[in-house]
mmCIF file of C-alpha atoms and ligand atoms in Angstrom:
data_model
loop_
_atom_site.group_PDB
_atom_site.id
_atom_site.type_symbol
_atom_site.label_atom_id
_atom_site.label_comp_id
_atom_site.label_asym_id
_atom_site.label_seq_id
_atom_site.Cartn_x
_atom_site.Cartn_y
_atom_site.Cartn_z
ATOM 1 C CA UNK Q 1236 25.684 10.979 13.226
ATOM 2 C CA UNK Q 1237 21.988 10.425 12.491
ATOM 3 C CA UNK Q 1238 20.597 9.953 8.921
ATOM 4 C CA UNK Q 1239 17.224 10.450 7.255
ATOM 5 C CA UNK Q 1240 16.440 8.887 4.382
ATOM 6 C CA UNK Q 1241 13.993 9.903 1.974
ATOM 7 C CA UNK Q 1242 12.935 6.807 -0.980
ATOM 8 C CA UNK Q 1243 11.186 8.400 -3.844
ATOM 9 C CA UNK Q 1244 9.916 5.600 -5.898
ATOM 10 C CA UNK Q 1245 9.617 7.330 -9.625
ATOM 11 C CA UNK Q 1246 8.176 6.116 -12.593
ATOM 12 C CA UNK Q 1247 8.331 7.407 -15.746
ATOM 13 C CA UNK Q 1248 8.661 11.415 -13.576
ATOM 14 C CA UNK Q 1249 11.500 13.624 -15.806
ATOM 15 C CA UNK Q 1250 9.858 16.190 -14.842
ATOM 16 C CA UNK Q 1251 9.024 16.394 -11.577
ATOM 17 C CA UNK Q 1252 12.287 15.349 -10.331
ATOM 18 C CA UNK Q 1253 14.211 19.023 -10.011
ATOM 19 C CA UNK Q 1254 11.026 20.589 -8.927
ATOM 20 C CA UNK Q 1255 10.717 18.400 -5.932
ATOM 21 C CA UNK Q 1256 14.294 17.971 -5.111
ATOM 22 C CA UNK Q 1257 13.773 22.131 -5.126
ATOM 23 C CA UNK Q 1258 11.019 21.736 -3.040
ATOM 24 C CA UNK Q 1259 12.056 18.766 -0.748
ATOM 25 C CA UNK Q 1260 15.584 20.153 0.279
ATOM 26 C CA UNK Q 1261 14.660 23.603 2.355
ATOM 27 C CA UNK Q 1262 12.116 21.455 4.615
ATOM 28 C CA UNK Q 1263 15.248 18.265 5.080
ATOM 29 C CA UNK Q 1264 17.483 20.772 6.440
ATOM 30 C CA UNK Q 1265 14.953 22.433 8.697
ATOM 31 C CA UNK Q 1266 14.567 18.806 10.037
ATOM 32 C CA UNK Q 1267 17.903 18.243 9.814
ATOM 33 C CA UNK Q 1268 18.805 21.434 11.824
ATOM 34 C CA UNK Q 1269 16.127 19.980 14.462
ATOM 35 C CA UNK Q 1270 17.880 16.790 14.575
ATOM 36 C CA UNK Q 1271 21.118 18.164 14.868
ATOM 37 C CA UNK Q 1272 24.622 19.617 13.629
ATOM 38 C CA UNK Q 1273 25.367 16.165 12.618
ATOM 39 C CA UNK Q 1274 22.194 14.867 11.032
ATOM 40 C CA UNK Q 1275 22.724 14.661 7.341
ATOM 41 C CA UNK Q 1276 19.603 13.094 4.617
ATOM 42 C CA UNK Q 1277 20.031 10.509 2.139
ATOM 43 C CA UNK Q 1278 17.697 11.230 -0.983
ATOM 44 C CA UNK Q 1279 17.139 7.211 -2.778
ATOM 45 C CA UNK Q 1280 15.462 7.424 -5.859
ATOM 46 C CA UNK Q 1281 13.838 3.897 -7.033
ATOM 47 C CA UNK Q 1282 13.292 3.670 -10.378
ATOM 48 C CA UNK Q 1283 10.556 1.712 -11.460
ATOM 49 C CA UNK Q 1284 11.689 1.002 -15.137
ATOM 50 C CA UNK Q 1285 11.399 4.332 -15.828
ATOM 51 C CA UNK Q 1286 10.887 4.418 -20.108
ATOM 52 C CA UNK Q 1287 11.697 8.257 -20.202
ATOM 53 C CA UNK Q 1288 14.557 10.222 -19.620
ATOM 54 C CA UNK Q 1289 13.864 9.656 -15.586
ATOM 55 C CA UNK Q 1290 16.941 7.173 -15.586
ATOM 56 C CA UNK Q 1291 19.206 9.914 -17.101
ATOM 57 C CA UNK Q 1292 18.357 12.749 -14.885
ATOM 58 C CA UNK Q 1293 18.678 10.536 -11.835
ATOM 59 C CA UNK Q 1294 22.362 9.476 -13.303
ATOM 60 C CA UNK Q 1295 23.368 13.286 -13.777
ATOM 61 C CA UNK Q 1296 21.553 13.883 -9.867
ATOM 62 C CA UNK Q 1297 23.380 11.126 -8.334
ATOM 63 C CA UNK Q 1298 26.635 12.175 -10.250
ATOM 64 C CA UNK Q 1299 26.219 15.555 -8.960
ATOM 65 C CA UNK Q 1300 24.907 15.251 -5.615
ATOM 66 C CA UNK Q 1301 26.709 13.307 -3.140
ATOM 67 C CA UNK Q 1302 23.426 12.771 -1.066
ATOM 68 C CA UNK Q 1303 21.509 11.229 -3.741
ATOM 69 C CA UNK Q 1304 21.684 7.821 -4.718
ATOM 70 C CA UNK Q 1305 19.830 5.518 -7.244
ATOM 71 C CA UNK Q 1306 18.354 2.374 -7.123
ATOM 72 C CA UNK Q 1307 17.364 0.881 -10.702
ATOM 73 C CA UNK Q 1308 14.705 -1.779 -11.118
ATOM 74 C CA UNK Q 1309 14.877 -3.932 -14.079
ATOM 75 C CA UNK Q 1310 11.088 -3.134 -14.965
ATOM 76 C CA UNK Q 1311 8.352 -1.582 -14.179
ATOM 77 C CA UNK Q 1312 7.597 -3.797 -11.051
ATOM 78 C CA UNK Q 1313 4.544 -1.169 -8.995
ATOM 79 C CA UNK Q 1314 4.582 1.280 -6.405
ATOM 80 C CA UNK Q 1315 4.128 -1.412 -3.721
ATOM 81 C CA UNK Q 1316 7.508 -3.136 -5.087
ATOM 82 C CA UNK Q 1317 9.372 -0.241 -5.787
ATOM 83 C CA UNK Q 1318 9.175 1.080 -2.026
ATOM 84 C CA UNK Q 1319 9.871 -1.849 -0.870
ATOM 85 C CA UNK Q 1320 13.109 -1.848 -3.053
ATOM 86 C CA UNK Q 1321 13.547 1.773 -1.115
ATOM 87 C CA UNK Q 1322 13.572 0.396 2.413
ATOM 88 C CA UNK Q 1323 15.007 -2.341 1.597
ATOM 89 C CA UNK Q 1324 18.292 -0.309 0.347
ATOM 90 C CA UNK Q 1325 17.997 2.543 2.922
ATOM 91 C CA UNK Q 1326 20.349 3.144 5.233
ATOM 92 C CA UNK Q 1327 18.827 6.016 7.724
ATOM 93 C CA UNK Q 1328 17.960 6.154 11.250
ATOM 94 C CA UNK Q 1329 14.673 7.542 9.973
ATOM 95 C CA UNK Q 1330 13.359 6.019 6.645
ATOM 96 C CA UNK Q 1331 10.779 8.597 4.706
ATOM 97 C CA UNK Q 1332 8.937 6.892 1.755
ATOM 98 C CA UNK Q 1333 7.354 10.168 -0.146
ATOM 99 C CA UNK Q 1334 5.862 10.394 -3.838
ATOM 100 C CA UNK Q 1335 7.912 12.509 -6.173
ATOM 101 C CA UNK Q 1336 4.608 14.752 -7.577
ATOM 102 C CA UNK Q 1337 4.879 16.981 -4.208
ATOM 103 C CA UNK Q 1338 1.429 15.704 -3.228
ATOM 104 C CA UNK Q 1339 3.189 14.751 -0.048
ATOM 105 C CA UNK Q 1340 3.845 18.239 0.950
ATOM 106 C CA UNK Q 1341 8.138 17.898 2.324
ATOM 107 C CA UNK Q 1342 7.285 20.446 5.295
ATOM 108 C CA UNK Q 1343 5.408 17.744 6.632
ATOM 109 C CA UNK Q 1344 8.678 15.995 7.544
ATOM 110 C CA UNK Q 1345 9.519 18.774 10.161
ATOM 111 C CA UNK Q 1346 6.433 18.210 11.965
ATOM 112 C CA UNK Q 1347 7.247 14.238 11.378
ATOM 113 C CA UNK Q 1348 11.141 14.446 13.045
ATOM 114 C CA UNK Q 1349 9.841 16.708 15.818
ATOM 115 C CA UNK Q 1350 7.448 13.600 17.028
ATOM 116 C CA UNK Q 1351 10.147 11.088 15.865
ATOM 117 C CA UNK Q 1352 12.669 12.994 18.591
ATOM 118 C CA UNK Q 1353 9.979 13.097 21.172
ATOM 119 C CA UNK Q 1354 10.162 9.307 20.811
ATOM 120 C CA UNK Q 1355 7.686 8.035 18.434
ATOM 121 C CA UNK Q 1356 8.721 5.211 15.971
ATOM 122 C CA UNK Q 1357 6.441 5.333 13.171
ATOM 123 C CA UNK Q 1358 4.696 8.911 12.599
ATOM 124 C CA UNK Q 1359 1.661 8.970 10.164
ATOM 125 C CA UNK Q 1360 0.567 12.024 7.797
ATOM 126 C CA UNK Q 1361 -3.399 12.185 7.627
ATOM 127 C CA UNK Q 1362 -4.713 13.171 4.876
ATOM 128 C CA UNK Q 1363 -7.291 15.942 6.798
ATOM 129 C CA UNK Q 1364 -8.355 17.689 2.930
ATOM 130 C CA UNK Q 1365 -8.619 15.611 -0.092
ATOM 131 C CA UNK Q 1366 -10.174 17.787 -2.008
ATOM 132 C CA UNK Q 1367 -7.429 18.015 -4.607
ATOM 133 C CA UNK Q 1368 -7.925 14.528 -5.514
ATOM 134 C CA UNK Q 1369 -11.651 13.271 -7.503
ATOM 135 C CA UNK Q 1370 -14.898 12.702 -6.258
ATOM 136 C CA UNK Q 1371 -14.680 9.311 -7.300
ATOM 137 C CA UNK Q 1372 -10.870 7.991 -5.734
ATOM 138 C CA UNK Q 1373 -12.183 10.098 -2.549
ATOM 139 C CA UNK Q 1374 -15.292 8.295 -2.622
ATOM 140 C CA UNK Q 1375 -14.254 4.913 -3.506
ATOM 141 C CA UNK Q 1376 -11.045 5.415 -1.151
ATOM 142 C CA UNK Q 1377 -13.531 6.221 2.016
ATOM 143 C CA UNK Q 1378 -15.793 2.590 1.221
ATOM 144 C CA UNK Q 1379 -12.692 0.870 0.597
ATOM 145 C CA UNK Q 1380 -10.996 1.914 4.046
ATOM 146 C CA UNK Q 1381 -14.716 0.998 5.863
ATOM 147 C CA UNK Q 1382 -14.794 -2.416 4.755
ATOM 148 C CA UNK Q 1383 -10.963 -3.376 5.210
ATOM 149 C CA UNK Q 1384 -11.521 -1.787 8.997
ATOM 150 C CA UNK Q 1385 -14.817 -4.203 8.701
ATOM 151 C CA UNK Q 1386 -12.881 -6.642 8.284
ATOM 152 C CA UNK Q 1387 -9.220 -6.846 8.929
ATOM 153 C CA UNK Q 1388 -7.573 -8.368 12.239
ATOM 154 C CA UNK Q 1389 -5.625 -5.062 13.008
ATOM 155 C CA UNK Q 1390 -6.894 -1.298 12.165
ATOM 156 C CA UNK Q 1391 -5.279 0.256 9.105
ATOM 157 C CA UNK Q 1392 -5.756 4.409 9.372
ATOM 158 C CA UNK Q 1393 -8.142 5.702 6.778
ATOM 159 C CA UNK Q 1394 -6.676 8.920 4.999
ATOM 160 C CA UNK Q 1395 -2.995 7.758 5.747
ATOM 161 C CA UNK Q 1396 -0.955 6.971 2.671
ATOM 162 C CA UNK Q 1397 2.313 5.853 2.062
ATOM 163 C CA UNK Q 1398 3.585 9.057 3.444
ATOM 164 C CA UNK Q 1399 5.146 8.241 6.878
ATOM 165 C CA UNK Q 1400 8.061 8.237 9.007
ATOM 166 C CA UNK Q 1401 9.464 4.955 10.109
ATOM 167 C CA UNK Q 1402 12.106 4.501 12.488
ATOM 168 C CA UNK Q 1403 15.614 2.192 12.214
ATOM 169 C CA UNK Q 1404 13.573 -0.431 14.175
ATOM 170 C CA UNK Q 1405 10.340 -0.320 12.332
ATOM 171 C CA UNK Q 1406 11.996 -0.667 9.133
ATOM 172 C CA UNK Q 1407 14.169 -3.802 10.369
ATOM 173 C CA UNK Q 1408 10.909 -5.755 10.851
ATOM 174 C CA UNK Q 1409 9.473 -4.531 7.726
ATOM 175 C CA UNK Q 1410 12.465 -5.893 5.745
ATOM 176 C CA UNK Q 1411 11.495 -9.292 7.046
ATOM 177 C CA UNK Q 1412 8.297 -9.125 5.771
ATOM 178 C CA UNK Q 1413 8.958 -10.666 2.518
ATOM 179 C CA UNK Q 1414 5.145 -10.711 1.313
ATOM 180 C CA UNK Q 1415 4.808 -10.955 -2.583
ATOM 181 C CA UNK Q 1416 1.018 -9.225 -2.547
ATOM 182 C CA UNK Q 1417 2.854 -5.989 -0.840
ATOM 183 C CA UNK Q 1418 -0.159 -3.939 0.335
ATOM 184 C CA UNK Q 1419 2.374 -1.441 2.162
ATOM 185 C CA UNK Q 1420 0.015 0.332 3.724
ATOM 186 C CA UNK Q 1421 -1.468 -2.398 5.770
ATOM 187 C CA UNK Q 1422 2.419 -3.959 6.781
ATOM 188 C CA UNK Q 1423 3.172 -0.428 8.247
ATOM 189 C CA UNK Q 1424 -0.105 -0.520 10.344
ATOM 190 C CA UNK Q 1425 0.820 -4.263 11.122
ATOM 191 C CA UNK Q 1426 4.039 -3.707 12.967
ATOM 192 C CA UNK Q 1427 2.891 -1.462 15.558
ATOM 193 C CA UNK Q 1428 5.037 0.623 17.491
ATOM 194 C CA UNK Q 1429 4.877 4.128 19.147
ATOM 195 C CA UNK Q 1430 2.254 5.342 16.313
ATOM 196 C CA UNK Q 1431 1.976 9.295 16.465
ATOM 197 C CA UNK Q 1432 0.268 11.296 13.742
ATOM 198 C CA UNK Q 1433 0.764 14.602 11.986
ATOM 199 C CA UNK Q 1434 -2.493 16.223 10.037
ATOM 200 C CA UNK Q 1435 -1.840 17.840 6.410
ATOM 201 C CA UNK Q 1436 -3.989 19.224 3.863
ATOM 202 C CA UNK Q 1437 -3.405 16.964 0.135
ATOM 203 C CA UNK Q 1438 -2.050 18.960 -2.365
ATOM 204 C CA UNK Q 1439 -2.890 18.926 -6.239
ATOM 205 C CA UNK Q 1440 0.117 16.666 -8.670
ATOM 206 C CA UNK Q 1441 2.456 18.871 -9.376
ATOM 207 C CA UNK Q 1442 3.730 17.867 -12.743
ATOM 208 C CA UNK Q 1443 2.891 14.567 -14.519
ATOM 209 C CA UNK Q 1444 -0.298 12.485 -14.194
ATOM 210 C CA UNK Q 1445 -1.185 9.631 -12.169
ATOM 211 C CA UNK Q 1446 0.762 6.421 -12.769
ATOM 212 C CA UNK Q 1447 -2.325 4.968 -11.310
ATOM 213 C CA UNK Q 1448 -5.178 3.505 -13.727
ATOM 214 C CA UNK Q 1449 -8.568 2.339 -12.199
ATOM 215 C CA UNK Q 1450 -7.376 -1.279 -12.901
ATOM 216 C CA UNK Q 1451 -4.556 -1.333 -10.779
ATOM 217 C CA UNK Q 1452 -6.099 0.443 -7.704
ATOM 218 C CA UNK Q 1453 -8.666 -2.300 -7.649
ATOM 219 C CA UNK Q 1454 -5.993 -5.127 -7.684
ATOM 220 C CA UNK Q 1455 -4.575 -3.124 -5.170
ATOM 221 C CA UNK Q 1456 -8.031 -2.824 -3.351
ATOM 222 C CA UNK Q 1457 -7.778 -7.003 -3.610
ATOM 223 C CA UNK Q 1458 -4.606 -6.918 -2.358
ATOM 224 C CA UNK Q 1459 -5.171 -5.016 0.467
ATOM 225 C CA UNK Q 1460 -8.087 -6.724 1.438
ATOM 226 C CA UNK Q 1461 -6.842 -10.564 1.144
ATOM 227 C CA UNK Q 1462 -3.122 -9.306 2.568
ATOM 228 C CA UNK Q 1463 -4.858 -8.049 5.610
ATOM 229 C CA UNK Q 1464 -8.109 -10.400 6.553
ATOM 230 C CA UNK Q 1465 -9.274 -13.823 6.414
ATOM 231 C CA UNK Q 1466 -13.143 -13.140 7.325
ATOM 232 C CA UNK Q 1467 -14.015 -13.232 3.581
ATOM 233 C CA UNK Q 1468 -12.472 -16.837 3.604
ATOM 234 C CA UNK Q 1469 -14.434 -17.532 6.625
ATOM 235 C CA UNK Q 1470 -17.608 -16.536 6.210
ATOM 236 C CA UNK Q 1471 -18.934 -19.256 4.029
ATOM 237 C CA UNK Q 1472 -19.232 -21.576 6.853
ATOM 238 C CA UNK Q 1473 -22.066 -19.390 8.400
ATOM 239 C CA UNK Q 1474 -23.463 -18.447 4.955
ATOM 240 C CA UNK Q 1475 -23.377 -21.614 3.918
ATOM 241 C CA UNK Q 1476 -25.048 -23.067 7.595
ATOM 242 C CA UNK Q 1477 -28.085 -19.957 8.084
ATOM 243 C CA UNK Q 1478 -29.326 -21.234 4.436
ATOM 244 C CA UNK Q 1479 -28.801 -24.958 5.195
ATOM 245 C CA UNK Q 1480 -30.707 -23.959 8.353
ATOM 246 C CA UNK Q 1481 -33.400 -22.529 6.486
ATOM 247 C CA UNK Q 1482 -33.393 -25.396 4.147
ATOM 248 C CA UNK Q 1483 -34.330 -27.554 6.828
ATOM 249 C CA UNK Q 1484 -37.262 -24.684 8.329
ATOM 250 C CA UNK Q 1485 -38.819 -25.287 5.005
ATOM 251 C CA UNK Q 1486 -38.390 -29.110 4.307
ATOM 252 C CA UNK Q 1487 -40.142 -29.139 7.585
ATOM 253 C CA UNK Q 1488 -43.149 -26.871 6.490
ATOM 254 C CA UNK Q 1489 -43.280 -28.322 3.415
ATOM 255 C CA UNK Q 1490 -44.186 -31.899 5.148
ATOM 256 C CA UNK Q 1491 -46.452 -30.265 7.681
ATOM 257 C CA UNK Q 1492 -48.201 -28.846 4.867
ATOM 258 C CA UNK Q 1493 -48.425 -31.884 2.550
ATOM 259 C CA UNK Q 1494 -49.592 -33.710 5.262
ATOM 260 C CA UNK Q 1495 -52.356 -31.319 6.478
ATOM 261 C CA UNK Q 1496 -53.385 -30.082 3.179
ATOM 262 C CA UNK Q 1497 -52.601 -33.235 0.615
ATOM 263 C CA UNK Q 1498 -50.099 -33.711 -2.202
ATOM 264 C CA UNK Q 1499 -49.427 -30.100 -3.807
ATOM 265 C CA UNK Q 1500 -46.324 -29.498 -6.403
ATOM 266 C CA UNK Q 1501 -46.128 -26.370 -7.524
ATOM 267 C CA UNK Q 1502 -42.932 -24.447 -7.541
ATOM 268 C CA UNK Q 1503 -41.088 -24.530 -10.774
ATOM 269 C CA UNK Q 1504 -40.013 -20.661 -10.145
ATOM 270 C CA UNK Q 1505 -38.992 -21.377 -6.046
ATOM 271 C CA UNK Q 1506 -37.132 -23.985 -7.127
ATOM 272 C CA UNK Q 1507 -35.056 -22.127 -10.166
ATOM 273 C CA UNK Q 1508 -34.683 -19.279 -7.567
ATOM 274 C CA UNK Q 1509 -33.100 -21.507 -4.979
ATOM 275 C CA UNK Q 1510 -30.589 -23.785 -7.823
ATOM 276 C CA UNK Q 1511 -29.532 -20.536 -9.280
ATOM 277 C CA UNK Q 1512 -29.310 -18.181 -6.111
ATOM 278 C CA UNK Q 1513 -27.444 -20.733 -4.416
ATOM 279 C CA UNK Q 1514 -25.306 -21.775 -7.645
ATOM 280 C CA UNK Q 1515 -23.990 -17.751 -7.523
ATOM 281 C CA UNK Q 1516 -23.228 -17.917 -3.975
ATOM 282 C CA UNK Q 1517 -21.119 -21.001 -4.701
ATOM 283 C CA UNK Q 1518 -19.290 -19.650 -7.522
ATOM 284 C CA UNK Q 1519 -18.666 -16.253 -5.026
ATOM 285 C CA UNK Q 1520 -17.227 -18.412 -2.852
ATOM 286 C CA UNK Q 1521 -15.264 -20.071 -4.843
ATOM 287 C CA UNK Q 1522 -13.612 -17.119 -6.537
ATOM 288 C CA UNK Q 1523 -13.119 -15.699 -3.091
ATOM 289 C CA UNK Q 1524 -11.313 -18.430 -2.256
ATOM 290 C CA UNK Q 1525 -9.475 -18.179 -5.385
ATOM 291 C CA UNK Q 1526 -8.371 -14.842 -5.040
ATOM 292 C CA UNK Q 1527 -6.424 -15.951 -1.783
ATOM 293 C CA UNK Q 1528 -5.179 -19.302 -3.225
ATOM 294 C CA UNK Q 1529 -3.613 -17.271 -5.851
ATOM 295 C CA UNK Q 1530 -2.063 -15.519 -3.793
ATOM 296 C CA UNK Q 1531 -0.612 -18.375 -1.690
ATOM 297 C CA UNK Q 1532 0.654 -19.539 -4.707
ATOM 298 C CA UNK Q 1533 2.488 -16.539 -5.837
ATOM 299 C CA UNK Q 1534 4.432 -16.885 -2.361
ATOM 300 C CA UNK Q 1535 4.985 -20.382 -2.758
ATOM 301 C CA UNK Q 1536 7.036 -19.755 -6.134
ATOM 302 C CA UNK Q 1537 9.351 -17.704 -3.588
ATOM 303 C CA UNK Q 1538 10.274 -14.873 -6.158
ATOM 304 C CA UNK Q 1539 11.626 -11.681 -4.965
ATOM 305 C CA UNK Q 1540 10.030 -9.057 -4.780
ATOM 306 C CA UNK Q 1541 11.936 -6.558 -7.554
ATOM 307 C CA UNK Q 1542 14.510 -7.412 -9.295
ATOM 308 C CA UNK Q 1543 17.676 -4.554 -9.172
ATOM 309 C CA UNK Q 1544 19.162 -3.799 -12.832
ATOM 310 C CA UNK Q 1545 21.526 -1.375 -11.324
ATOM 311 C CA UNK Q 1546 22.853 0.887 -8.048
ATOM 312 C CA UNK Q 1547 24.574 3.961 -8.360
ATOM 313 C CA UNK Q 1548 25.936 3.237 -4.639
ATOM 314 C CA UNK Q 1549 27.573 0.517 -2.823
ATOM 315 C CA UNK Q 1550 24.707 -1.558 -1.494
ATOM 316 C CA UNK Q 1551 24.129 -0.487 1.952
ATOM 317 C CA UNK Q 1552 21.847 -3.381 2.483
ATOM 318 C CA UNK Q 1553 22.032 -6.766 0.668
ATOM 319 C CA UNK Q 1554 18.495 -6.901 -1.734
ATOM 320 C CA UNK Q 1555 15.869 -8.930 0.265
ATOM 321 C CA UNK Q 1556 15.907 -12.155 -0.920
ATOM 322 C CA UNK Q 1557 18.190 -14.074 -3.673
ATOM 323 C CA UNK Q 1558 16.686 -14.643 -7.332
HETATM 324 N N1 UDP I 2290 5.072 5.042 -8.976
HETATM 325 C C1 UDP I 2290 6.006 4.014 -9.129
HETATM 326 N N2 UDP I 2290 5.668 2.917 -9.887
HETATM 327 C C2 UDP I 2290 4.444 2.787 -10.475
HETATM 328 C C3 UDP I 2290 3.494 3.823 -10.289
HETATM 329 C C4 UDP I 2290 3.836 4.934 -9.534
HETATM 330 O O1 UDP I 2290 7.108 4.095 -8.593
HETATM 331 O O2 UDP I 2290 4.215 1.784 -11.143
HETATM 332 C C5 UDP I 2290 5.435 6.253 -8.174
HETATM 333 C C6 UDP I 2290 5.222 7.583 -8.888
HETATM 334 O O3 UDP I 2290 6.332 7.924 -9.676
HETATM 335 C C7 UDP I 2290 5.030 8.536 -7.725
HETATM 336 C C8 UDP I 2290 4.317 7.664 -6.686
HETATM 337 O O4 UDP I 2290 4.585 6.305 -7.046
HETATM 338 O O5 UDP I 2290 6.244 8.986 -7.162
HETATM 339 C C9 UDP I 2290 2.828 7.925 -6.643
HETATM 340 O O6 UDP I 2290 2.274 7.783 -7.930
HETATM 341 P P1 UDP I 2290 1.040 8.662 -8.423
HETATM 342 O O7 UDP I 2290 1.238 10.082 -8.046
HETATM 343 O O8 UDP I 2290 0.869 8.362 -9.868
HETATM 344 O O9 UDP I 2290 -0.153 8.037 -7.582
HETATM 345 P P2 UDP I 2290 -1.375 8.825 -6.902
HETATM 346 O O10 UDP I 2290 -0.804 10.004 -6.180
HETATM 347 O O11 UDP I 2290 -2.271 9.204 -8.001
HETATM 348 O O12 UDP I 2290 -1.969 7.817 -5.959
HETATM 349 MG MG1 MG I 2291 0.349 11.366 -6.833
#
């Protein structure tokens, strides 16, 4: 018997839940029917310290519904964590992480299962229309996904979200992956596998608004960027040696000159342009450097990732690491 299992990470959602378990459950069993008599879904709900009546409605759904479970986190924890908590609890063959606002379109998953059968383990959705979402989170998304191809050791597909299917095998590595700055977009690029990709056009939210405020994307952004590279940490050393380089060029000229033209000493403003341009590079640096060393020290306090307030199921997996 082969599963799927679709994690819906929710946060504060009531009402978007029925309308895309309506949604959601016609284009399951078409995959299911491809899969087989015996294929049967697993719909895991993660709530991320929901503050509304999400928690409720998922009780009565998981009450009601033999195929849907719950997992509850103590607090709002983030997307990033709450998925995690998903795979981390999921039991399928197939894992499906999918947002609950139907802006992941569930008759993608067909198209997803029918690669995953022909043998691929991890099966992107492309984003080929994003239209439906603003000029500016298009915009910024595009630069964003330039410079973290720029500069990132492995290639992390622009227009592909969260939205993906990820099989048994690609899951068990990602379980292991017990980062605390969970950019989940650039783990499932990490692994590798048999990559195949399905095109879709973005829908509009259905219900709700975004959970997202500009603040958090851009620590996300961060994330993203110092989970995935080490050039900006890098780069210094040749930043730091082309000036000291041209330093040196123009100590040179400057004797040359002093000793074919005479003593000279002007420069009040080159010199204020060189202690202050090269005090702002420092301080760059520096905070680059910070913004990983934070980071190295939010894995070296070892926390889990989420902490789990409650399960409507028996645990089908033990919860990643102990708190
Ligand atoms: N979400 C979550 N925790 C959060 C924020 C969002 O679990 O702290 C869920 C949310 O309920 C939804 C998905 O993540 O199912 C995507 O959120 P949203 O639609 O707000 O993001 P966007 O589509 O604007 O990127
Ligand atoms: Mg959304």
């Amino acid at each position: 018997m082969r599963t799927l299992s679709i994690v819906i990470p929710v946060y504060n959602e009531q009402d978007s839940l029925s309308l895309f378990l309506e949604a959601a459950r016609p284009a399951v069993g078409r995959a299911l029917a491809l899969i087989g008599p015996d294929a049967r879904a697993e719909y895991l709900f993660v709530n991320d310290g929901s503050s509304d009546r999400t928690g409720d409605i998922l009780t009565i759904l998981a009450r009601l519904n033999p195929d849907i479970s719950v997992v509850t986190l103590s607090r709002n924890f983030g997307k990033e964590a709450a998925l995690a908590a998903g795979i981390d609890h999921a039991s399928g063959d197939a894992v499906i992480p999918i947002d609950v606002d139907l802006q992941d379109p569930p008759e993608v998953i067909v198209d997803m299962v029918r690669h995953w059968l022909a043998g691929a383990q991890v099966v992107n959705a492309r984003r080929s229309d994003r239209s439906t979402d603003g000029w500016f989170k298009r915009t910024s998304a595009r630069g964003f996904y330039r410079l973290l191809n720029r500069l990132s050791d492995y290639p992390i597909p622009e227009n592909v979200g969260d939205f993906r299917l990820l099989d048994r095998q690609a899951v068990d590595v990602i379980k292991q992956l017990g980062e605390q700055a969970r950019f989940n977009k650039g783990l499932f690029s990490w692994i590798g596998f048999r990559v195949a990709t399905v095109d879709y056009v973005r829908a509009a939210r259905g219900t709700g608004t975004t959970k997202w405020r500009l603040g958090k994307l851009w620590s996300l952004a961060i994330d993203g960027i110092t989970a995935s590279t080490t050039m900006p940490l890098r780069i210094w050393s040749y930043i730091g040696g082309g000036i000291a380089c041209l330093a040196f060029a123009y100590a040179a000229f400057l004797v040359a000159h002093t000793i074919t033209t005479g003593v000279d000493t002007p420069g009040y403003a080159s010199i204020m342009v060189a202690v202050l341009g090269l005090g702002g590079l420092n301080l760059l640096s520096l905070g680059i450097i910070g913004e990983y060393l934070g980071r190295v020290a939010r894995e070296v306090r070892q926390r889990p990732l989420y902490v789990v307030a409650d399960q409507s199921t028996v645990p089908v997996a033990p919860v990643a690491e102990p708190i």
